[in-house]
Coordinates of C-alpha atoms and ligand atoms in Angstrom, one line a residue:
X1 CA -0.1 0.1 -0.1
X2 CA 1.4 3.9 -0.6
X3 CA 2.7 5.6 2.1
X4 CA 0.3 7.6 4.0
X5 CA -0.1 11.5 3.2
X6 CA -0.4 12.2 6.9
X7 CA 1.0 9.7 9.8
X8 CA 0.5 11.2 12.9
X9 CA 2.2 9.0 16.1
X10 CA 1.7 9.5 19.6
X11 CA 1.4 13.2 19.5
X12 CA 0.9 14.6 22.9
X13 CA 1.1 18.4 23.1
X14 CA 0.4 20.5 26.5
X15 CA 0.2 24.2 28.0
X16 CA 1.6 25.4 30.9
X17 CA 3.8 24.0 33.9
X18 CA 3.2 22.1 37.4
X19 CA 0.1 22.0 38.9
X20 CA -1.4 24.1 35.7
X21 CA -0.3 21.7 33.0
X22 CA -3.4 21.2 31.2
X23 CA -3.0 18.5 28.0
X24 CA -4.6 20.0 24.9
X25 CA -3.5 16.3 23.1
X26 CA -2.6 12.5 24.8
X27 CA -1.1 10.5 22.2
X28 CA -3.1 10.8 19.2
X29 CA -2.3 8.6 16.1
X30 CA -3.5 8.3 13.0
X31 CA -3.0 8.2 9.5
X32 CA -4.5 10.1 7.0
X33 CA -4.4 9.2 2.9
X34 CA -4.4 10.5 -0.7
X35 CA -7.7 10.9 -2.2
X36 CA -9.4 10.7 1.2
X37 CA -11.6 13.3 2.5
X38 CA -11.4 13.0 6.5
X39 CA -13.1 14.9 8.8
X40 CA -12.3 15.4 12.8
X41 CA -15.1 16.4 14.8
X42 CA -15.6 16.9 18.2
X43 CA -16.6 19.2 21.0
X44 CA -15.1 22.7 21.9
X45 CA -11.8 22.5 23.5
X46 CA -11.2 19.0 22.4
X47 CA -7.8 19.5 20.7
X48 CA -8.7 19.8 17.6
X49 CA -6.8 23.1 16.6
X50 CA -3.7 21.9 18.6
X51 CA -3.7 18.5 16.4
X52 CA -3.8 20.2 12.8
X53 CA -1.2 22.8 13.9
X54 CA 0.6 19.8 14.8
X55 CA 0.7 18.3 11.5
X56 CA 1.3 21.5 9.5
X57 CA 4.4 22.1 10.9
X58 CA 2.8 25.0 12.8
X59 CA 3.5 23.9 16.6
X60 CA 5.9 21.2 17.4
X61 CA 4.8 18.3 19.6
X62 CA 6.2 17.9 23.2
X63 CA 5.9 14.2 22.7
X64 CA 5.3 12.1 18.9
X65 CA 6.1 12.8 15.7
X66 CA 4.4 14.0 12.0
X67 CA 5.3 12.1 8.9
X68 CA 4.0 13.5 5.6
X69 CA 4.8 11.5 2.5
X70 CA 7.8 10.0 2.9
X71 CA 9.4 12.5 6.0
X72 CA 9.2 12.8 9.1
X73 CA 8.4 16.7 9.9
X74 CA 9.7 17.2 13.7
X75 CA 13.3 16.3 12.2
X76 CA 13.8 18.9 10.0
X77 CA 15.9 21.9 10.3
X78 CA 13.3 24.9 10.4
X79 CA 14.3 25.8 7.1
X80 CA 12.9 22.5 5.4
X81 CA 9.8 23.5 7.9
X82 CA 9.6 26.3 6.7
X83 CA 9.6 25.2 3.0
X84 CA 7.1 22.3 4.2
X85 CA 4.4 24.9 5.0
X86 CA 5.2 26.6 1.8
X87 CA 4.9 23.8 -1.0
X88 CA 3.2 20.5 0.6
X89 CA 0.3 22.2 3.4
X90 CA -2.1 24.6 2.6
X91 CA -4.3 26.1 6.1
X92 CA -6.9 27.8 6.8
X93 CA -7.0 28.8 9.9
X94 CA -10.8 29.2 12.3
X95 CA -9.9 33.0 12.0
X96 CA -8.5 33.2 8.2
X97 CA -5.3 35.7 9.1
X98 CA -5.4 37.9 6.1
X99 CA -3.2 40.6 5.5
X100 CA -5.2 44.0 6.3
X101 CA -3.3 45.7 4.0
X102 CA -3.4 43.8 1.3
X103 CA -6.0 43.3 -1.5
X104 CA -7.8 39.7 -1.6
X105 CA -6.4 39.4 -4.9
X106 CA -3.0 40.0 -3.1
X107 CA -3.3 37.9 0.1
X108 CA -4.6 34.5 -2.4
X109 CA -1.0 35.1 -4.5
X110 CA 0.6 35.0 -1.6
X111 CA 1.6 31.0 -2.5
X112 CA 2.8 32.0 -5.1
X113 CA 5.0 35.4 -4.9
X114 CA 6.6 33.7 -1.5
X115 CA 7.6 30.7 -4.4
X116 CA 8.7 33.9 -6.5
X117 CA 6.4 33.5 -9.2
X118 CA 6.1 36.7 -11.4
X119 CA 3.5 38.7 -9.3
X120 CA 1.5 39.7 -12.9
X121 CA 1.4 35.8 -13.4
X122 CA 0.2 35.5 -9.4
X123 CA -2.0 38.1 -9.4
X124 CA -3.9 36.2 -12.4
X125 CA -4.4 32.5 -10.6
X126 CA -5.5 34.0 -7.9
X127 CA -8.4 36.2 -9.6
X128 CA -9.3 32.7 -11.3
X129 CA -9.3 31.5 -7.6
X130 CA -11.1 33.6 -6.5
X131 CA -13.7 33.3 -9.3
X132 CA -14.4 29.4 -8.1
X133 CA -15.1 30.8 -4.8
X134 CA -17.4 32.9 -5.7
X135 CA -15.7 36.6 -4.8
X136 CA -14.9 37.2 -8.5
X137 CA -16.1 40.8 -7.8
X138 CA -13.9 41.2 -5.2
X139 CA -10.5 40.8 -6.2
X140 CA -9.4 44.8 -5.5
X141 CA -10.8 44.8 -2.1
X142 CA -9.1 44.6 1.3
X143 CA -10.3 42.4 3.9
X144 CA -11.6 45.2 6.2
X145 CA -14.6 45.2 3.0
X146 CA -15.6 41.8 3.2
X147 CA -17.9 40.0 5.3
X148 CA -16.8 37.2 7.0
X149 CA -18.1 34.5 4.9
X150 CA -15.9 36.2 2.0
X151 CA -13.0 36.6 4.8
X152 CA -13.0 33.3 5.2
X153 CA -13.8 32.3 1.5
X154 CA -10.5 34.3 0.6
X155 CA -8.4 32.2 3.1
X156 CA -9.8 29.3 1.3
X157 CA -8.5 30.8 -2.0
X158 CA -5.5 31.3 -1.0
X159 CA -4.9 28.1 0.8
X160 CA -5.8 25.6 -2.7
X161 CA -4.4 28.2 -4.9
X162 CA -0.5 26.5 -4.8
X163 CA -2.1 23.0 -5.3
X164 CA -0.5 21.4 -2.2
X165 CA -0.6 17.9 -1.5
X166 CA -2.6 18.3 1.5
X167 CA -5.4 20.3 2.9
X168 CA -6.1 21.6 6.4
X169 CA -9.0 23.3 7.1
X170 CA -9.9 24.6 10.4
X171 CA -13.6 24.8 10.9
X172 CA -13.8 26.1 7.0
X173 CA -17.9 26.9 6.9
X174 CA -18.4 27.9 10.3
X175 CA -19.5 31.9 9.0
X176 CA -20.4 30.8 6.0
X177 CA -24.7 30.0 5.5
X178 CA -25.1 26.4 4.3
X179 CA -25.5 26.9 0.3
X180 CA -22.3 28.3 0.3
X181 CA -20.7 25.9 2.7
X182 CA -22.1 23.2 0.8
X183 CA -20.9 24.6 -2.7
X184 CA -17.1 25.0 -1.2
X185 CA -17.2 21.5 0.3
X186 CA -18.7 20.3 -2.9
X187 CA -16.3 21.7 -4.6
X188 CA -13.2 21.3 -2.9
X189 CA -14.2 16.8 -2.9
X190 CA -14.6 17.6 -6.0
X191 CA -11.6 19.6 -8.3
X192 CA -9.1 18.7 -5.3
X193 CA -9.4 15.7 -4.4
X194 CA -9.6 14.5 -8.0
X195 CA -5.7 15.2 -7.9
X196 CA -5.6 13.1 -5.1
X197 CA -4.7 15.2 -2.9
X198 CA -5.5 14.3 1.1
X199 CA -8.0 16.9 2.7
X200 CA -8.1 16.9 6.6
X201 CA -11.0 19.3 7.7
X202 CA -12.1 20.2 11.1
X203 CA -15.6 21.0 11.7
X204 CA -18.5 21.2 13.6
X205 CA -20.7 21.8 10.8
X206 CA -23.3 18.5 10.6
X207 CA -24.5 20.3 7.3
X208 CA -21.2 19.0 5.3
X209 CA -20.7 15.7 7.5
X210 CA -22.1 13.9 4.1
X211 CA -19.0 14.8 2.0
X212 CA -16.8 12.7 4.4
X213 CA -14.8 9.6 3.5
X214 CA -13.9 9.4 7.0
X215 CA -15.0 11.1 10.2
X216 CA -12.3 11.1 13.3
X217 CA -14.7 11.7 17.3
X218 CA -12.2 13.8 18.9
X219 CA -12.9 14.1 22.8
X220 CA -10.8 15.0 25.6
X221 CA -7.8 15.5 23.6
X222 CA -8.1 12.2 22.5
X223 CA -9.8 10.3 19.3
X224 CA -12.6 8.4 20.9
X225 CA -14.0 6.6 17.8
X226 CA -13.5 6.2 14.0
X227 CA -16.6 5.9 11.5
X228 CA -16.0 4.7 8.0
X229 CA -18.1 7.1 5.6
X230 CA -20.3 10.2 6.1
X231 CA -22.6 10.3 9.5
X232 CA -26.0 11.7 8.4
X233 CA -28.0 13.7 10.7
X234 CA -30.8 12.7 11.1
Ligands
ADP1 N1 -1.5 27.8 23.7 C1 -2.8 27.9 24.3 N2 -2.1 28.4 25.7 C2 -3.1 27.5 26.9 N3 -3.9 26.6 26.8 C3 -3.8 26.8 25.1 C4 -3.0 27.1 24.1 N4 -3.9 26.5 22.7 C5 -5.4 25.4 23.3 N5 -4.9 25.5 24.8 C6 -5.9 24.3 25.6 O1 -6.0 23.3 24.9 C7 -7.3 22.5 24.7 C8 -7.6 22.1 23.5 O2 -7.9 23.6 22.5 P1 -8.3 23.8 20.7 O3 -6.7 23.2 20.6 O4 -8.4 25.1 20.5 O5 -9.6 23.0 21.5 P2 -10.3 23.0 19.5 O6 -9.8 23.5 18.7 O7 -11.1 21.7 20.0 O8 -11.9 23.9 20.1 C9 -8.1 23.7 25.5 O9 -8.4 23.0 26.8 C10 -7.4 25.2 25.1 O10 -7.7 26.3 26.6
MG2 MG1 -10.4 25.0 17.8

């Protein structure tokens, strides 16, 4: 069988020291595969964002390792990790992390510009991705002029513009209405999974569960249960 896209091995993360120490993630192991859309669901505070941060090279675990394709990311140098974050993963943060002084097209073009692609070409590609997420008319505006849902879609366009092998979304539809949320997840599934990428989505949003290939349920820093196929909310 082909190597896993992402293999988390015994991940542990705590915050605070001594009596104040709390474990956000407690010995989590799982694999995610190419061509798969894996959902991670669980109550607020169960460790989902902390887990995503460790598998995407943002937050160093206190124990454990993450293998992506065939590389152990937490054994890499800082430069290698930066390169990994630029070229291998696309991350959509819960609170978007857009640059307020850049236009939406410039925000989306950032991964391409960082790879030293030509500015005008990068903006053109960014505009096509903004069209895909339904923001064709917003390319010249700064994020402040956009609604929360529109900012979310800019963040999604920025995560997919560089065509990374692994896409990680933290609550991508939380501020979108049901139709827009489904449309975007449907697009991600049809257009992005086509290329056999691996997509990991943290969500509470029952309206999009039907798109999951597999659902992992997290509680109190641990994976309690894994369900094949979509959960259907009655
Ligand atoms: N930077 C931090 N400092 C201290 N505690 C944190 C930090 N980040 C997360 N935590 C704690 O870790 C636990 C898991 O948080 P988080 O991963 O954000 O959960 P979720 O994304 O499932 O809501 C929570 O108890 C949270 O308060
Ligand atoms: Mg979170």
